[in-house]
Every structure is written in structure tokens, then in C-alpha cells.
Amino acid sequence: LKLENKTKEKLQKQICQVVLDHFEKQYTTELGDTWTSIRDVLTHPLCWQYAVLLNKFSQSAELENTLHVKGYHPAFQGPLPYLPASLKCYIRRSPGRFPAQKHQAGKLKEYYLLNAASLLPVLALEVKDGEDVLDLCAAPGGKSVAILQCAYPGQFHCNEYDDLRSRWLKQTIESFIPDPLINLIKVSQLDGRQIGDLQPESYDKVLVDAPCSNDRSWLFSSDIQQATLRLIQRKELSSLQFQLLRSAIKALRPGGSLVYSTCTLSKAENSDVINLILNSCSNVMPVDISEMAKAVSQEFTFLGGTQQHEILVLPEKGRAWGPMYVAKLKKM
Ligand code: SAM
């Protein structure tokens, strides 16, 4: 019955035509025919897949057995440095969602459901034990949780500007991270654009998982007025993203690196922003992430012809992950 309800829920989701028309125009120009197959995945929620990220702080052999029985397999395997053995994520080719776990006071959750491509910015960041890490735009906290599956940072600062989302972030951290590790995490509610000035040269790694046009969810906006407003304000996002990046660079120690990510296909919010940073900040250089992309290429489809410091994951049937843009920069 539950499954039937879920299916109904998905079938009832309505495409927002103004958003689709807007994307159609922009992405046909930017991606050509490739957009047609991406659109087919994005507009059909019944094709969507969800990955299951295990929580190493609440391990369960029973859960792994259930996942195997249901046809899931580990997504990232290999002795490469970007694939830490402690990060366990299960995926399967067929669509559908593993049931979400309810919040239970005093009990850690065993897994987090997410788009598998969301782990790529975390892998690209290559956090090592003891490093000081800033997650600049952290809510709801999926990538913060994933970072803590990979390593034990020295300082871990998770920031989220929005009040409601900041509370959501705190709840995620409480649901996944045990004592005493949780006490080492600082959660703040600052405008990420100011952190660079407030805490200059303080971090070894910064994740800028920027506010962006969320292509997948915008296509299903139920409020046409809100969707129209979003499309108008969309042009301002690149300037916000640029300022967040400038702040992240200030917050980095020399020699430190940052990863920038978005969940949109839009060139204006992806490579254009990174190119502007590279052209205007003389103290940053691009970092090659093509080896990492190669290491995970079995599970993801990437846009061809991008530069070595960036990847764009394109959703495809059976590998319906993304959209996700990832770029890596280093401060000199
Ligand atoms: N990293 C999160 C995760 O994996 O769960 C998702 C982050 S979401 C793509 C971007 C977040 O940036 C939103 O929660 C949004 O409220 C927040 N945000 C927007 N403007 C911001 C700002 N000026 N400073 C910091 N965060 C901001």
C-alpha cells in the first residue's frame, strides 16, 4: 500500500511549464541534442534513483544484507585516495527509493538517502584526518555527513545562512554524528560571503556547495508565480556564487584547496563563474580532477569537452545522477 501511495505521489507531480520552456531554450543552446535525453530523465520522477550513504557511526550488517537482497551494490570501490574505504554508498540501476529512516531521539540514523553525484564534490575535496574544514553552505547537511564518513577533520565548521535550513542542518548532524565527535563541529549561521573576512587563512579545505538553480526540483515547482520569480532572479545567482567563492578563497590558508559545486546544468552558474574567478584572482589555480572522474566513470555520465579542473554529471536512464557540476581550485 505504501509503495502504491509513493508511486501515486510521483505520478501526481506536475511539470512546471514555464520552467521547462525556460530550460528548453537555454539548454538546447548550451547542450544541443544531449539536453533531450537529460530532459527525459529530469521530467520523469519514476526514472529517478536514490543512493544510500551508510553512516559509519551506526553500522548495521543487517542493513547491508537487505541492500544486497534488494539489488544494491557499492558505488565507489577502489584503492584510490579519492575513494576512502570508510565511505560506503550503495546504489542500484533500477529506479526507486529505499525507505527513509524516521528521526528517533537518542538514536543515530543508519543511512542518508541522496543523489549519488552529491558525493563527487566530497571526494574531490579529499579531506584528510586533522585538516581544518569549512562547509560554507551546508544545509541540509548531506555533504557534511559525507565528509565525516571520509575523515576526522581537526576543526569542522558547517555554515548555513538561512534560519530554518540552519535548524535542519543541526538536526542532520545530531542524527548522524555521535558524541564526542559532534562537539568538534561548529555550526554557524553567517552570510558565507563574510566568512573570508571574519576568518581569513583559517582552513585547509573549503566546500562551496553553492545556492543555485536546482534544475531537478525547479521543474516540479507547484507555485507558478514563485517559479517565474525564481527564473527572473536566476541571473543574480552567478554574482552570489562569485562572492561566496571569493570569500572561500580568503578563508583558505595558502596551499589549501576548495571545491565548488552546483546542481544545475547552467553554464552561467558553473564554468563561467569558475573562469571569472580564475581570471580575477591571481592567487588561485585550477586543480586537475580528471583522475577522480575516471575512477568513478563506471557509475556516472559526464559532459565531454570540459576542462581538467571541472566535471558536469549528466543524468541518464539507469544512471540518473546529477545534474552536478564540480570544480576544484587551489590557493597559492
Ligand atoms: N551542502 C548542502 C548539502 O549537501 O546538504 C546543500 C547546500 S544548498 C545547495 C545551498 C545552501 O546555501 C542553501 O541551504 C542556502 O540556504 C544556502 N545559502 C544561500 N545563501 C547563502 C549565503 N549567503 N551564505 C551561506 N549559505 C547560503
Coordinates of C-alpha atoms and ligand atoms in Angstrom, one line a residue:
L1 CA 0.0 0.0 0.0
K2 CA 2.9 2.3 1.0
L3 CA 4.6 1.7 -2.4
E4 CA 1.3 2.4 -4.2
N5 CA 1.0 5.7 -2.4
K6 CA 4.6 6.6 -3.2
T7 CA 4.0 5.8 -6.9
K8 CA 0.8 7.8 -6.9
E9 CA 2.6 10.7 -5.3
K10 CA 5.2 10.7 -8.1
L11 CA 2.7 10.4 -10.8
Q12 CA 0.9 13.4 -9.4
K13 CA 3.9 15.6 -9.6
Q14 CA 3.2 18.2 -12.3
I15 CA 5.9 19.6 -14.5
C16 CA 6.0 23.4 -14.3
Q17 CA 5.7 24.5 -17.9
V18 CA 7.4 28.0 -17.5
V19 CA 10.5 26.4 -16.0
L20 CA 10.5 23.7 -18.7
D21 CA 10.2 26.3 -21.5
H22 CA 13.0 28.3 -20.0
F23 CA 15.3 25.3 -19.6
E24 CA 14.4 24.1 -23.1
K25 CA 15.6 27.3 -24.6
Q26 CA 18.8 27.7 -22.6
Y27 CA 19.9 24.0 -22.5
T28 CA 19.2 23.3 -26.2
T29 CA 21.6 26.2 -26.9
E30 CA 24.2 25.0 -24.4
L31 CA 24.0 21.2 -24.7
G32 CA 22.3 20.6 -28.1
D33 CA 20.8 17.1 -28.5
T34 CA 22.2 15.9 -25.2
W35 CA 19.5 18.0 -23.5
T36 CA 16.7 15.9 -24.9
S37 CA 17.8 12.8 -23.1
I38 CA 18.6 14.7 -19.9
R39 CA 15.1 16.3 -20.1
D40 CA 13.6 12.8 -20.4
V41 CA 15.1 11.8 -17.1
L42 CA 14.5 15.0 -15.2
T43 CA 10.9 15.2 -16.2
H44 CA 10.1 11.5 -15.3
P45 CA 10.4 11.1 -11.5
L46 CA 9.7 7.4 -11.9
C47 CA 13.2 7.1 -13.5
W48 CA 14.9 8.7 -10.6
Q49 CA 17.4 6.8 -8.5
Y50 CA 18.5 7.3 -4.9
A51 CA 21.8 6.3 -3.4
V52 CA 22.1 5.0 0.2
L53 CA 25.0 6.5 2.1
L54 CA 25.8 4.4 5.2
N55 CA 26.6 6.0 8.5
K56 CA 29.8 4.5 9.8
F57 CA 28.9 5.7 13.3
S58 CA 25.9 3.4 13.3
Q59 CA 26.9 0.4 11.4
S60 CA 24.4 -2.4 10.6
A61 CA 25.3 -5.7 8.9
E62 CA 21.5 -6.3 8.6
L63 CA 21.1 -3.2 6.5
E64 CA 23.9 -4.2 4.1
N65 CA 22.3 -7.6 3.7
T66 CA 18.9 -6.0 3.0
L67 CA 20.6 -3.7 0.4
H68 CA 22.3 -6.6 -1.3
V69 CA 19.0 -8.6 -1.4
K70 CA 17.3 -5.5 -3.0
G71 CA 19.8 -5.4 -5.7
Y72 CA 22.1 -2.6 -4.4
H73 CA 25.9 -2.6 -4.8
P74 CA 28.7 -0.4 -3.5
A75 CA 29.1 2.7 -5.7
F76 CA 32.7 3.5 -5.2
Q77 CA 35.3 0.8 -4.9
G78 CA 39.0 1.0 -5.3
P79 CA 42.2 1.7 -3.6
L80 CA 42.4 5.3 -4.9
P81 CA 42.9 8.2 -2.5
Y82 CA 39.6 9.8 -3.5
L83 CA 37.7 6.7 -2.6
P84 CA 38.2 6.3 1.2
A85 CA 37.2 2.8 2.4
S86 CA 35.2 4.3 5.2
L87 CA 32.8 5.9 2.7
K88 CA 30.2 3.3 1.9
C89 CA 27.5 4.2 -0.6
Y90 CA 25.1 1.8 -2.2
I91 CA 23.3 2.2 -5.5
R92 CA 21.3 0.1 -8.0
R93 CA 20.5 0.5 -11.6
S94 CA 16.7 0.4 -11.2
P95 CA 14.8 3.4 -10.1
G96 CA 13.1 3.8 -6.8
R97 CA 13.8 4.9 -3.3
F98 CA 14.9 2.9 -0.2
P99 CA 12.5 3.8 2.7
A100 CA 13.7 6.9 4.6
Q101 CA 14.5 6.5 8.3
K102 CA 12.4 8.4 10.8
H103 CA 14.1 10.6 13.4
Q104 CA 14.3 8.8 16.8
A105 CA 15.5 10.8 19.7
G106 CA 18.8 9.4 21.1
K107 CA 19.3 7.1 18.2
L108 CA 21.7 7.6 15.3
K109 CA 20.4 7.1 11.8
E110 CA 22.0 4.3 9.8
Y111 CA 21.9 5.9 6.4
Y112 CA 21.3 9.0 4.4
L113 CA 19.4 9.0 1.0
L114 CA 20.9 11.2 -1.7
N115 CA 21.8 11.7 -5.3
A116 CA 25.0 9.7 -5.7
A117 CA 26.5 12.6 -7.7
S118 CA 26.4 14.7 -4.4
L119 CA 29.3 12.6 -3.2
L120 CA 31.6 13.8 -6.0
P121 CA 32.3 17.2 -4.5
V122 CA 33.2 15.5 -1.2
L123 CA 35.5 13.0 -3.0
A124 CA 37.1 15.9 -4.9
L125 CA 37.8 17.7 -1.7
E126 CA 40.0 14.8 -0.4
V127 CA 39.7 15.7 3.3
K128 CA 42.5 14.2 5.4
D129 CA 42.4 13.5 9.1
G130 CA 43.3 16.6 11.1
E131 CA 42.6 19.1 8.4
D132 CA 40.6 22.2 9.2
V133 CA 37.5 22.2 7.0
L134 CA 34.7 24.7 6.2
D135 CA 31.4 23.7 4.7
L136 CA 30.3 27.2 3.6
C137 CA 26.7 26.4 2.5
A138 CA 25.9 23.3 4.5
A139 CA 22.2 22.7 5.0
P140 CA 20.6 20.2 5.0
G141 CA 23.9 18.6 5.7
G142 CA 24.3 15.7 3.3
K143 CA 27.8 16.6 2.3
S144 CA 28.8 17.5 5.9
V145 CA 27.8 14.0 6.9
A146 CA 29.6 12.5 3.9
I147 CA 32.8 14.5 4.8
L148 CA 32.8 12.9 8.2
Q149 CA 32.5 9.4 6.7
C150 CA 35.7 10.1 4.8
A151 CA 38.0 11.6 7.5
Y152 CA 38.2 13.1 11.0
P153 CA 38.9 16.8 10.4
G154 CA 40.7 18.9 13.0
Q155 CA 38.2 21.7 13.0
F156 CA 34.9 21.2 11.2
H157 CA 32.9 24.4 10.6
C158 CA 29.4 24.0 9.0
N159 CA 27.7 27.2 8.0
E160 CA 24.2 27.9 6.7
Y161 CA 22.8 31.4 6.3
D162 CA 19.1 30.6 6.3
D163 CA 17.5 30.2 9.7
L164 CA 15.1 27.4 9.0
R165 CA 17.7 25.4 7.0
S166 CA 20.3 26.0 9.7
R167 CA 18.0 24.2 12.2
W168 CA 17.6 21.4 9.6
L169 CA 21.4 21.2 9.4
K170 CA 21.7 20.9 13.2
Q171 CA 19.2 18.1 13.2
T172 CA 21.0 16.2 10.5
I173 CA 24.3 16.5 12.4
E174 CA 22.6 15.3 15.6
S175 CA 21.0 12.4 13.7
F176 CA 24.3 11.1 12.2
I177 CA 27.2 12.2 14.4
P178 CA 27.9 10.7 17.8
D179 CA 29.5 12.2 20.9
P180 CA 32.2 13.3 21.4
L181 CA 32.8 13.9 17.7
I182 CA 29.8 16.2 17.5
N183 CA 31.4 18.6 20.0
L184 CA 34.1 19.3 17.5
I185 CA 31.7 20.5 14.9
K186 CA 31.0 24.3 14.9
V187 CA 27.6 25.2 13.3
S188 CA 27.2 28.9 12.4
Q189 CA 24.5 30.9 10.7
L190 CA 26.6 33.6 8.8
D191 CA 26.4 35.1 5.4
G192 CA 29.0 32.9 3.7
R193 CA 30.2 36.0 1.8
Q194 CA 31.6 37.4 5.0
I195 CA 33.4 34.4 6.4
G196 CA 36.5 35.1 4.4
D197 CA 36.9 38.5 6.1
L198 CA 35.9 37.1 9.5
Q199 CA 38.2 34.1 9.4
P200 CA 41.0 34.7 6.9
E201 CA 43.5 31.9 6.2
S202 CA 41.9 29.6 8.7
Y203 CA 41.1 26.4 6.7
D204 CA 42.9 23.7 4.7
K205 CA 39.8 22.8 2.7
V206 CA 36.6 24.7 1.9
L207 CA 33.5 23.2 0.3
V208 CA 31.3 25.8 -1.6
D209 CA 28.2 23.8 -2.4
A210 CA 26.5 27.0 -3.7
P211 CA 22.9 28.1 -3.8
C212 CA 22.0 27.6 -7.4
S213 CA 19.1 26.9 -9.8
N214 CA 18.2 23.4 -8.7
D215 CA 17.1 22.1 -12.1
R216 CA 15.6 18.9 -10.9
S217 CA 13.3 20.4 -8.3
W218 CA 12.5 23.7 -10.1
L219 CA 10.9 21.6 -12.9
F220 CA 8.3 20.5 -10.4
S221 CA 7.6 23.9 -8.8
S222 CA 3.9 23.8 -7.8
D223 CA 3.6 27.6 -7.5
I224 CA 3.9 29.2 -11.0
Q225 CA 4.4 32.7 -9.5
Q226 CA 7.2 31.6 -7.3
A227 CA 8.8 29.7 -10.3
T228 CA 8.5 32.8 -12.5
L229 CA 10.2 34.9 -9.8
R230 CA 13.0 32.4 -9.4
L231 CA 13.6 32.5 -13.2
I232 CA 13.8 36.2 -13.1
Q233 CA 16.2 36.2 -10.1
R234 CA 18.2 33.4 -11.6
K235 CA 20.5 35.9 -13.3
E236 CA 21.7 37.2 -9.9
L237 CA 22.9 33.8 -8.7
S238 CA 26.2 33.9 -10.5
S239 CA 27.1 37.1 -8.7
L240 CA 26.3 35.5 -5.3
Q241 CA 28.3 32.4 -6.3
F242 CA 31.2 34.5 -7.3
Q243 CA 31.2 36.4 -4.0
L244 CA 30.9 33.1 -2.0
L245 CA 34.0 31.8 -3.9
R246 CA 35.9 35.0 -3.2
S247 CA 35.1 34.6 0.5
A248 CA 36.1 30.9 0.4
I249 CA 39.5 31.8 -1.1
K250 CA 40.1 34.3 1.7
A251 CA 39.2 31.7 4.3
L252 CA 41.7 29.3 2.8
R253 CA 45.3 29.0 4.1
P254 CA 47.9 29.3 1.3
G255 CA 48.3 25.8 -0.1
G256 CA 44.7 24.9 0.8
S257 CA 42.0 24.0 -1.7
L258 CA 38.4 24.4 -2.4
V259 CA 35.7 22.6 -4.2
Y260 CA 32.8 24.4 -5.9
S261 CA 29.6 22.5 -6.7
T262 CA 26.1 23.2 -8.0
C263 CA 23.2 21.0 -9.0
T264 CA 22.4 22.9 -12.2
L265 CA 23.4 22.4 -15.9
S266 CA 23.6 26.2 -16.4
K267 CA 27.0 27.3 -17.8
A268 CA 26.4 30.8 -16.2
E269 CA 26.5 29.3 -12.7
N270 CA 29.2 26.7 -13.5
S271 CA 32.2 27.2 -15.7
D272 CA 31.5 30.9 -16.3
V273 CA 31.8 31.6 -12.5
I274 CA 34.9 29.5 -12.2
N275 CA 36.5 31.2 -15.2
L276 CA 35.7 34.6 -13.8
I277 CA 37.4 33.6 -10.5
L278 CA 40.5 32.2 -12.4
N279 CA 40.7 35.4 -14.4
S280 CA 40.3 37.8 -11.5
C281 CA 42.1 36.1 -8.6
S282 CA 45.9 35.8 -9.2
N283 CA 46.3 33.6 -6.1
V284 CA 44.3 30.6 -7.3
M285 CA 45.0 27.9 -9.8
P286 CA 42.9 25.1 -11.2
V287 CA 43.4 21.5 -9.8
D288 CA 43.1 18.5 -12.2
I289 CA 40.2 16.2 -11.1
S290 CA 40.2 14.1 -14.2
E291 CA 41.7 11.1 -12.4
M292 CA 38.9 11.1 -9.9
A293 CA 36.4 11.4 -12.7
K294 CA 38.0 8.4 -14.4
A295 CA 37.9 6.4 -11.1
V296 CA 34.1 6.8 -10.9
S297 CA 33.2 6.9 -14.6
Q298 CA 31.5 3.5 -14.4
E299 CA 28.6 5.0 -12.5
F300 CA 28.4 8.5 -14.0
T301 CA 27.9 10.2 -17.3
F302 CA 30.0 13.3 -17.7
L303 CA 29.7 16.1 -20.2
G304 CA 32.6 15.8 -22.7
G305 CA 34.9 18.7 -23.6
T306 CA 35.1 20.2 -20.2
Q307 CA 38.5 21.3 -18.7
Q308 CA 40.5 19.1 -16.4
H309 CA 39.6 21.0 -13.2
E310 CA 35.8 20.6 -13.7
I311 CA 33.2 17.9 -14.4
L312 CA 29.5 18.1 -15.1
V313 CA 27.4 15.0 -14.3
L314 CA 24.6 14.5 -16.8
P315 CA 21.5 12.4 -15.8
E316 CA 20.9 9.4 -18.0
K317 CA 18.4 6.5 -17.8
G318 CA 19.8 3.8 -15.4
R319 CA 22.4 6.4 -14.2
A320 CA 20.0 9.1 -13.3
W321 CA 22.5 11.0 -11.1
G322 CA 23.1 14.7 -11.3
P323 CA 23.0 17.4 -12.6
M324 CA 26.1 18.1 -10.6
Y325 CA 28.9 20.5 -11.5
V326 CA 32.2 20.1 -9.6
A327 CA 35.3 22.3 -9.9
K328 CA 38.5 22.3 -7.8
L329 CA 40.8 25.2 -7.1
K330 CA 44.0 25.7 -5.0
K331 CA 45.2 28.8 -3.2
M332 CA 48.8 29.6 -3.8
Ligands
SAM1 N1 25.6 21.3 1.0 C1 24.2 21.0 1.3 C2 24.0 19.5 1.4 O1 24.8 18.8 0.8 O2 23.1 19.1 2.1 C3 23.3 21.7 0.2 C4 23.6 23.2 0.1 S1 22.4 24.0 -0.9 C5 22.9 23.6 -2.5 C6 22.9 25.7 -0.7 C7 22.7 26.3 0.6 O3 23.3 27.6 0.6 C8 21.2 26.5 0.9 O4 20.9 25.8 2.1 C9 21.1 28.0 1.1 O5 20.1 28.4 2.1 C10 22.5 28.4 1.5 N2 22.8 29.8 1.3 C11 22.2 30.7 0.4 N3 22.9 31.9 0.5 C12 23.9 31.7 1.4 C13 24.9 32.6 1.9 N4 25.0 33.9 1.5 N5 25.8 32.1 2.8 C14 25.7 30.8 3.2 N6 24.8 29.9 2.8 C15 23.9 30.4 1.9

